[in-house]
mmCIF file of C-alpha atoms in Angstrom:
data_model
loop_
_atom_site.group_PDB
_atom_site.id
_atom_site.type_symbol
_atom_site.label_atom_id
_atom_site.label_comp_id
_atom_site.label_asym_id
_atom_site.label_seq_id
_atom_site.Cartn_x
_atom_site.Cartn_y
_atom_site.Cartn_z
ATOM 1 C CA MET C 1 -126.293 -38.562 56.030
ATOM 2 C CA ASN C 2 -123.562 -37.724 58.582
ATOM 3 C CA GLU C 3 -119.919 -37.924 57.283
ATOM 4 C CA THR C 4 -119.061 -40.614 60.013
ATOM 5 C CA GLU C 5 -121.674 -43.018 58.425
ATOM 6 C CA ILE C 6 -119.677 -43.215 55.162
ATOM 7 C CA THR C 7 -117.088 -45.892 55.421
ATOM 8 C CA GLU C 8 -115.533 -45.663 51.945
ATOM 9 C CA PHE C 9 -115.201 -43.521 48.881
ATOM 10 C CA VAL C 10 -115.259 -44.506 45.183
ATOM 11 C CA LEU C 11 -112.769 -42.460 43.004
ATOM 12 C CA ILE C 12 -114.119 -42.172 39.569
ATOM 13 C CA GLY C 13 -111.730 -39.718 38.041
ATOM 14 C CA PHE C 14 -111.249 -41.516 34.641
ATOM 15 C CA SER C 15 -113.619 -44.351 34.927
ATOM 16 C CA GLY C 16 -114.609 -45.684 31.528
ATOM 17 C CA ARG C 17 -111.441 -44.489 29.923
ATOM 18 C CA PRO C 18 -108.869 -47.289 30.313
ATOM 19 C CA LYS C 19 -106.362 -46.047 27.886
ATOM 20 C CA THR C 20 -106.317 -42.587 29.527
ATOM 21 C CA ARG C 21 -105.860 -44.290 32.963
ATOM 22 C CA MET C 22 -102.973 -46.472 31.726
ATOM 23 C CA ALA C 23 -101.175 -43.566 29.999
ATOM 24 C CA LEU C 24 -101.569 -41.495 33.133
ATOM 25 C CA ALA C 25 -100.219 -44.331 35.331
ATOM 26 C CA ILE C 26 -97.204 -44.585 33.312
ATOM 27 C CA PHE C 27 -96.620 -40.898 33.171
ATOM 28 C CA ILE C 28 -97.095 -40.453 36.966
ATOM 29 C CA THR C 29 -94.823 -43.512 37.665
ATOM 30 C CA ILE C 30 -91.958 -42.012 35.590
ATOM 31 C CA MET C 31 -92.409 -38.592 37.152
ATOM 32 C CA TYR C 32 -92.598 -39.947 40.757
ATOM 33 C CA LEU C 33 -89.355 -41.863 40.228
ATOM 34 C CA VAL C 34 -87.538 -38.879 38.874
ATOM 35 C CA THR C 35 -88.999 -36.880 41.827
ATOM 36 C CA ILE C 36 -87.613 -39.222 44.399
ATOM 37 C CA VAL C 37 -84.261 -39.614 42.828
ATOM 38 C CA ALA C 38 -83.683 -35.927 42.044
ATOM 39 C CA ASN C 39 -84.828 -34.663 45.433
ATOM 40 C CA GLY C 40 -83.110 -37.387 47.213
ATOM 41 C CA LEU C 41 -79.824 -36.480 45.424
ATOM 42 C CA ILE C 42 -80.225 -32.797 46.328
ATOM 43 C CA THR C 43 -80.791 -33.644 49.913
ATOM 44 C CA LEU C 44 -77.800 -36.123 49.994
ATOM 45 C CA VAL C 45 -75.531 -33.452 48.284
ATOM 46 C CA VAL C 46 -76.418 -30.604 50.546
ATOM 47 C CA ILE C 47 -75.951 -32.721 53.763
ATOM 48 C CA SER C 48 -72.607 -34.351 52.592
ATOM 49 C CA GLU C 49 -71.009 -31.231 51.069
ATOM 50 C CA SER C 50 -69.693 -28.850 53.611
ATOM 51 C CA ARG C 51 -69.408 -25.988 51.112
ATOM 52 C CA LEU C 52 -73.237 -26.150 50.796
ATOM 53 C CA HIS C 53 -73.819 -25.694 54.550
ATOM 54 C CA ASN C 54 -75.237 -22.246 54.286
ATOM 55 C CA PRO C 55 -78.808 -20.856 54.694
ATOM 56 C CA MET C 56 -79.779 -20.958 50.987
ATOM 57 C CA TYR C 57 -78.985 -24.656 50.544
ATOM 58 C CA PHE C 58 -80.417 -25.521 54.064
ATOM 59 C CA PHE C 59 -83.777 -24.176 52.771
ATOM 60 C CA LEU C 60 -83.345 -25.917 49.530
ATOM 61 C CA CYS C 61 -82.756 -29.259 51.301
ATOM 62 C CA ASN C 62 -86.047 -28.699 53.239
ATOM 63 C CA LEU C 63 -87.755 -27.925 50.112
ATOM 64 C CA SER C 64 -86.570 -31.216 48.521
ATOM 65 C CA ILE C 65 -87.713 -33.086 51.632
ATOM 66 C CA ILE C 66 -91.192 -31.433 51.543
ATOM 67 C CA ASP C 67 -91.477 -32.364 47.766
ATOM 68 C CA ILE C 68 -90.797 -35.964 48.552
ATOM 69 C CA CYS C 69 -93.430 -35.970 51.189
ATOM 70 C CA LEU C 70 -95.917 -34.060 49.088
ATOM 71 C CA CYS C 71 -95.496 -36.446 46.252
ATOM 72 C CA THR C 72 -95.545 -39.595 48.301
ATOM 73 C CA THR C 73 -98.749 -38.705 50.038
ATOM 74 C CA SER C 74 -100.814 -39.256 46.906
ATOM 75 C CA VAL C 75 -98.853 -40.397 43.890
ATOM 76 C CA PRO C 76 -98.506 -44.146 44.879
ATOM 77 C CA GLN C 77 -102.149 -44.446 45.651
ATOM 78 C CA ALA C 78 -103.047 -42.446 42.514
ATOM 79 C CA ILE C 79 -100.950 -44.983 40.361
ATOM 80 C CA ALA C 80 -102.778 -47.816 42.014
ATOM 81 C CA ASN C 81 -106.184 -46.065 41.395
ATOM 82 C CA CYS C 82 -105.339 -45.767 37.636
ATOM 83 C CA LEU C 83 -105.023 -49.450 37.298
ATOM 84 C CA VAL C 84 -108.516 -50.145 38.619
ATOM 85 C CA GLU C 85 -111.894 -49.206 36.908
ATOM 86 C CA ARG C 86 -113.589 -48.031 40.123
ATOM 87 C CA PRO C 87 -110.919 -47.758 42.979
ATOM 88 C CA VAL C 88 -112.165 -47.590 46.523
ATOM 89 C CA MET C 89 -110.513 -45.853 49.437
ATOM 90 C CA SER C 90 -111.612 -46.185 53.090
ATOM 91 C CA PHE C 91 -112.879 -43.128 54.864
ATOM 92 C CA ALA C 92 -109.768 -42.960 57.145
ATOM 93 C CA ARG C 93 -107.228 -43.366 54.262
ATOM 94 C CA CYS C 94 -108.936 -40.765 52.123
ATOM 95 C CA TYR C 95 -109.080 -38.153 54.980
ATOM 96 C CA THR C 96 -105.385 -38.921 55.887
ATOM 97 C CA GLN C 97 -104.311 -38.505 52.246
ATOM 98 C CA MET C 98 -106.197 -35.245 51.869
ATOM 99 C CA TYR C 99 -104.957 -33.632 55.114
ATOM 100 C CA ALA C 100 -101.335 -34.765 54.459
ATOM 101 C CA GLY C 101 -101.425 -33.192 50.954
ATOM 102 C CA ILE C 102 -102.879 -29.942 52.331
ATOM 103 C CA TYR C 103 -100.263 -29.899 55.081
ATOM 104 C CA PHE C 104 -97.161 -30.435 52.869
ATOM 105 C CA GLY C 105 -98.381 -28.102 50.239
ATOM 106 C CA SER C 106 -99.083 -25.345 52.754
ATOM 107 C CA THR C 107 -95.693 -25.910 54.249
ATOM 108 C CA GLU C 108 -94.047 -25.427 50.826
ATOM 109 C CA CYS C 109 -95.869 -22.126 50.348
ATOM 110 C CA PHE C 110 -94.471 -20.670 53.485
ATOM 111 C CA LEU C 111 -91.033 -22.175 52.907
ATOM 112 C CA LEU C 112 -90.864 -20.509 49.457
ATOM 113 C CA ALA C 113 -91.716 -17.180 51.216
ATOM 114 C CA VAL C 114 -88.821 -17.793 53.641
ATOM 115 C CA MET C 115 -86.413 -18.505 50.748
ATOM 116 C CA ALA C 116 -87.424 -15.152 49.112
ATOM 117 C CA TYR C 117 -86.667 -13.438 52.469
ATOM 118 C CA ASP C 118 -83.336 -15.137 52.549
ATOM 119 C CA ARG C 119 -82.387 -13.978 49.016
ATOM 120 C CA HIS C 120 -83.671 -10.564 49.895
ATOM 121 C CA VAL C 121 -81.310 -10.358 52.921
ATOM 122 C CA ALA C 122 -78.379 -11.858 50.990
ATOM 123 C CA ILE C 123 -78.672 -9.424 48.137
ATOM 124 C CA SER C 124 -79.850 -6.254 49.899
ATOM 125 C CA ASN C 125 -77.769 -6.558 53.055
ATOM 126 C CA PRO C 126 -74.758 -8.886 52.199
ATOM 127 C CA LEU C 127 -72.485 -7.486 54.914
ATOM 128 C CA HIS C 128 -74.837 -8.494 57.706
ATOM 129 C CA TYR C 129 -76.234 -11.585 56.061
ATOM 130 C CA THR C 130 -74.459 -14.169 58.185
ATOM 131 C CA ILE C 131 -75.556 -12.238 61.266
ATOM 132 C CA VAL C 132 -79.249 -11.864 60.307
ATOM 133 C CA MET C 133 -79.589 -15.332 58.844
ATOM 134 C CA ASN C 134 -77.725 -17.321 61.502
ATOM 135 C CA TRP C 135 -78.416 -20.978 61.962
ATOM 136 C CA ARG C 136 -80.674 -20.349 64.985
ATOM 137 C CA VAL C 137 -82.842 -18.011 62.847
ATOM 138 C CA CYS C 138 -82.848 -20.344 59.936
ATOM 139 C CA THR C 139 -83.845 -23.377 62.083
ATOM 140 C CA LEU C 140 -86.649 -21.295 63.690
ATOM 141 C CA LEU C 141 -87.942 -20.109 60.274
ATOM 142 C CA VAL C 142 -88.177 -23.677 59.061
ATOM 143 C CA LEU C 143 -89.815 -24.994 62.121
ATOM 144 C CA GLY C 144 -92.123 -22.055 61.933
ATOM 145 C CA THR C 145 -93.270 -22.937 58.375
ATOM 146 C CA TRP C 146 -94.212 -26.521 59.548
ATOM 147 C CA LEU C 147 -96.050 -25.193 62.634
ATOM 148 C CA LEU C 148 -97.904 -22.382 60.686
ATOM 149 C CA ALA C 149 -98.951 -24.722 58.013
ATOM 150 C CA PHE C 150 -100.473 -27.059 60.643
ATOM 151 C CA LEU C 151 -102.277 -24.284 62.439
ATOM 152 C CA LEU C 152 -103.764 -22.667 59.332
ATOM 153 C CA ALA C 153 -104.295 -25.615 57.037
ATOM 154 C CA ILE C 154 -105.180 -28.600 59.317
ATOM 155 C CA VAL C 155 -106.663 -27.201 62.524
ATOM 156 C CA PRO C 156 -109.592 -25.238 60.945
ATOM 157 C CA TRP C 157 -110.856 -28.312 59.068
ATOM 158 C CA ILE C 158 -110.533 -30.526 62.101
ATOM 159 C CA ALA C 159 -112.303 -28.032 64.202
ATOM 160 C CA ASN C 160 -115.153 -27.607 61.685
ATOM 161 C CA PRO C 161 -115.730 -30.931 60.094
ATOM 162 C CA ALA C 162 -118.042 -30.936 57.104
ATOM 163 C CA GLN C 163 -120.990 -33.210 56.488
ATOM 164 C CA VAL C 164 -120.862 -35.305 53.319
ATOM 165 C CA CYS C 165 -124.065 -36.304 51.458
ATOM 166 C CA GLU C 166 -124.978 -39.938 50.869
ATOM 167 C CA ARG C 167 -123.123 -39.721 47.543
ATOM 168 C CA ASN C 168 -119.600 -41.093 48.152
ATOM 169 C CA GLU C 169 -118.147 -40.812 44.568
ATOM 170 C CA ILE C 170 -115.092 -38.535 44.237
ATOM 171 C CA ASP C 171 -114.626 -37.421 40.741
ATOM 172 C CA HIS C 172 -110.821 -37.546 40.946
ATOM 173 C CA ILE C 173 -107.877 -40.060 40.985
ATOM 174 C CA SER C 174 -107.059 -39.179 44.560
ATOM 175 C CA CYS C 175 -108.687 -37.628 47.666
ATOM 176 C CA GLU C 176 -108.122 -33.969 46.621
ATOM 177 C CA LEU C 177 -109.489 -31.174 48.672
ATOM 178 C CA THR C 178 -111.674 -29.397 45.889
ATOM 179 C CA ALA C 179 -112.911 -32.584 44.562
ATOM 180 C CA PHE C 180 -113.893 -33.857 48.062
ATOM 181 C CA MET C 181 -115.613 -30.563 48.861
ATOM 182 C CA LYS C 182 -118.122 -31.176 45.960
ATOM 183 C CA LEU C 183 -119.596 -33.855 48.185
ATOM 184 C CA ILE C 184 -120.365 -31.530 50.996
ATOM 185 C CA CYS C 185 -124.016 -30.677 51.713
ATOM 186 C CA SER C 186 -124.067 -29.442 55.213
ATOM 187 C CA ASN C 187 -123.102 -25.815 54.607
ATOM 188 C CA MET C 188 -121.555 -25.177 51.229
ATOM 189 C CA ALA C 189 -121.335 -21.425 51.764
ATOM 190 C CA ARG C 190 -119.351 -22.001 54.999
ATOM 191 C CA SER C 191 -117.106 -24.440 53.424
ATOM 192 C CA GLN C 192 -116.469 -22.084 50.467
ATOM 193 C CA LEU C 193 -115.668 -19.279 52.906
ATOM 194 C CA MET C 194 -113.266 -21.394 54.909
ATOM 195 C CA LEU C 195 -111.492 -22.490 51.617
ATOM 196 C CA ASN C 196 -111.193 -18.914 50.562
ATOM 197 C CA LEU C 197 -109.843 -17.771 53.912
ATOM 198 C CA ASN C 198 -107.331 -20.520 53.948
ATOM 199 C CA SER C 199 -106.266 -19.967 50.359
ATOM 200 C CA THR C 200 -105.777 -16.317 51.085
ATOM 201 C CA ALA C 201 -103.650 -16.948 54.176
ATOM 202 C CA ILE C 202 -101.692 -19.887 52.780
ATOM 203 C CA VAL C 203 -101.354 -18.969 49.180
ATOM 204 C CA LEU C 204 -101.958 -15.291 48.398
ATOM 205 C CA PHE C 205 -100.203 -13.810 51.451
ATOM 206 C CA PRO C 206 -96.973 -15.749 50.970
ATOM 207 C CA PHE C 207 -97.130 -15.085 47.126
ATOM 208 C CA CYS C 208 -97.595 -11.363 47.745
ATOM 209 C CA PHE C 209 -94.682 -11.378 50.364
ATOM 210 C CA ILE C 210 -92.528 -13.104 47.673
ATOM 211 C CA LEU C 211 -93.416 -10.479 44.983
ATOM 212 C CA PHE C 212 -92.666 -7.648 47.451
ATOM 213 C CA SER C 213 -89.351 -9.252 48.393
ATOM 214 C CA TYR C 214 -88.308 -9.583 44.779
ATOM 215 C CA LEU C 215 -89.208 -6.017 43.901
ATOM 216 C CA ARG C 216 -86.825 -4.988 46.650
ATOM 217 C CA ILE C 217 -84.261 -7.454 45.319
ATOM 218 C CA ILE C 218 -84.503 -6.071 41.783
ATOM 219 C CA VAL C 219 -84.008 -2.579 43.137
ATOM 220 C CA ALA C 220 -80.919 -3.765 45.053
ATOM 221 C CA ILE C 221 -79.584 -5.523 41.983
ATOM 222 C CA LEU C 222 -79.878 -2.458 39.825
ATOM 223 C CA ARG C 223 -77.733 -0.712 42.272
ATOM 224 C CA ILE C 224 -74.856 -3.010 41.805
ATOM 225 C CA HIS C 225 -72.356 -1.440 39.522
ATOM 226 C CA SER C 226 -70.647 -4.378 38.012
ATOM 227 C CA ALA C 227 -72.381 -6.298 35.170
ATOM 228 C CA GLY C 228 -70.872 -9.592 36.551
ATOM 229 C CA GLY C 229 -72.328 -8.910 40.017
ATOM 230 C CA ARG C 230 -75.767 -8.184 38.550
ATOM 231 C CA TRP C 231 -75.740 -11.209 36.478
ATOM 232 C CA LYS C 232 -74.726 -13.464 39.352
ATOM 233 C CA ALA C 233 -77.545 -11.986 41.603
ATOM 234 C CA PHE C 234 -80.059 -12.382 38.837
ATOM 235 C CA SER C 235 -78.978 -15.939 38.215
ATOM 236 C CA THR C 236 -79.173 -16.844 41.919
ATOM 237 C CA CYS C 237 -82.708 -15.581 42.144
ATOM 238 C CA GLY C 238 -83.834 -16.854 38.732
ATOM 239 C CA SER C 239 -84.202 -20.534 39.805
ATOM 240 C CA HIS C 240 -86.272 -19.523 42.915
ATOM 241 C CA LEU C 241 -88.570 -17.247 40.813
ATOM 242 C CA ALA C 242 -89.138 -20.098 38.255
ATOM 243 C CA VAL C 243 -90.261 -22.484 41.154
ATOM 244 C CA VAL C 244 -92.381 -19.783 42.621
ATOM 245 C CA ALA C 245 -94.143 -19.120 39.288
ATOM 246 C CA VAL C 246 -94.936 -22.757 38.610
ATOM 247 C CA PHE C 247 -96.014 -23.709 42.237
ATOM 248 C CA PHE C 248 -98.028 -20.603 43.074
ATOM 249 C CA GLY C 249 -99.500 -20.276 39.616
ATOM 250 C CA ASN C 250 -100.987 -23.682 39.798
ATOM 251 C CA CYS C 251 -102.162 -23.213 43.360
ATOM 252 C CA ILE C 252 -103.953 -19.947 42.480
ATOM 253 C CA VAL C 253 -105.699 -21.359 39.460
ATOM 254 C CA THR C 254 -106.706 -24.478 41.563
ATOM 255 C CA TYR C 255 -107.857 -22.921 44.872
ATOM 256 C CA ILE C 256 -108.654 -19.305 44.408
ATOM 257 C CA LYS C 257 -111.906 -19.796 42.624
ATOM 258 C CA PRO C 258 -115.511 -20.743 43.435
ATOM 259 C CA LEU C 259 -116.281 -24.533 43.764
ATOM 260 C CA SER C 260 -118.144 -26.202 41.037
ATOM 261 C CA LYS C 261 -120.299 -29.223 41.470
ATOM 262 C CA ASP C 262 -119.410 -30.618 38.005
ATOM 263 C CA GLY C 263 -116.153 -32.577 37.705
ATOM 264 C CA GLN C 264 -113.798 -31.312 34.889
ATOM 265 C CA ASP C 265 -110.722 -32.951 33.553
ATOM 266 C CA SER C 266 -108.772 -29.596 33.766
ATOM 267 C CA GLY C 267 -108.993 -29.851 37.609
ATOM 268 C CA LYS C 268 -107.591 -33.396 37.640
ATOM 269 C CA ILE C 269 -104.816 -32.322 35.396
ATOM 270 C CA LEU C 270 -103.912 -29.376 37.476
ATOM 271 C CA SER C 271 -103.906 -31.592 40.532
ATOM 272 C CA VAL C 272 -101.438 -34.016 38.703
ATOM 273 C CA ILE C 273 -99.212 -30.973 37.843
ATOM 274 C CA ASN C 274 -99.136 -29.853 41.384
ATOM 275 C CA GLY C 275 -98.692 -33.264 42.914
ATOM 276 C CA VAL C 276 -96.203 -34.758 40.414
ATOM 277 C CA VAL C 277 -94.778 -32.282 37.910
ATOM 278 C CA VAL C 278 -93.930 -29.457 40.290
ATOM 279 C CA PRO C 279 -91.927 -31.716 42.792
ATOM 280 C CA THR C 280 -90.127 -33.100 39.779
ATOM 281 C CA VAL C 281 -89.479 -29.714 38.133
ATOM 282 C CA ASN C 282 -88.132 -28.030 41.333
ATOM 283 C CA PRO C 283 -84.871 -29.950 41.713
ATOM 284 C CA LEU C 284 -84.219 -29.824 37.968
ATOM 285 C CA ILE C 285 -84.513 -26.019 37.939
ATOM 286 C CA TYR C 286 -82.184 -25.652 40.915
ATOM 287 C CA THR C 287 -79.616 -28.162 39.567
ATOM 288 C CA LEU C 288 -79.497 -26.872 35.923
ATOM 289 C CA ARG C 289 -79.181 -23.206 36.964
ATOM 290 C CA ASN C 290 -76.854 -23.678 39.905
ATOM 291 C CA GLN C 291 -73.185 -24.302 39.262
ATOM 292 C CA GLU C 292 -72.484 -24.955 43.019
ATOM 293 C CA VAL C 293 -75.002 -27.779 43.210
ATOM 294 C CA LYS C 294 -73.829 -29.239 39.796
ATOM 295 C CA SER C 295 -70.162 -29.125 40.902
ATOM 296 C CA ALA C 296 -70.892 -30.662 44.353
ATOM 297 C CA LEU C 297 -72.970 -33.404 42.573
ATOM 298 C CA LYS C 298 -70.190 -34.186 40.190
ATOM 299 C CA GLN C 299 -67.745 -34.344 43.233
ATOM 300 C CA LEU C 300 -69.972 -36.563 45.178
ATOM 301 C CA THR C 301 -70.363 -38.913 42.163
ATOM 302 C CA ARG C 302 -66.574 -39.155 41.769
ATOM 303 C CA LYS C 303 -66.287 -40.094 45.464
ATOM 304 C CA LYS C 304 -68.802 -42.907 45.155
ATOM 305 C CA LEU C 305 -67.137 -44.244 42.069
#
């Protein structure tokens, strides 16, 4: 059956397990609200506080916006799906959700690489930092992440649409790429190859670039003579490294592996972590470890009161 003949998909992620679905719906709802509030506060603080108008916080603000978009593409629908025994999504809605998730997730991969480059320039070449990372360069880097994500993550799938078998049941709580690909019957080898190439370009290359950048950052930090200077540099980079470890670790486990036809709960849990937990953890990591953000947040709160 051609994919255009299928008009809807049935999501059977946790069908037959009402207690699991209800617990998951409550958990996802709480995490989603925290994500929206936390990332929204960071965006508001960075925009409103002039002392945070520098490249590092410009990138952090963009990361918060991406996390809000990434979470919103699937979480509200996933919550609704958890409240129904056999939720149904239209063909168009399912594809839109899947492509949006791929796009925002890919954009975050590239943005985290840009943030690593920013920290590398700030620590390795502090005297020329404002010249190298001027506002024009920062703006172009951010726009480049959005454009590159579209070209590498969306265009190949649109240009090479896959054919879906007559089975229209997705073993997941949302239209997630790896779960959807298990329905493909046209050319599984080609689809697997495309997924591997995309994952390499979108996940592995940025991850390797980040590791290389931080190796050079560590070398530069060790050359700092004062203990206070070394600690400040490590503290500044620590929050970014924590975000990188959580986000890329989950992406690598999820996408850098052969597809399996059998549905597994581990894959659904990893998807929840990537779509809900990671966007929630990101602002908490940056806020708890960053004195400037905490100070600006307190000052903004006093102004509002």
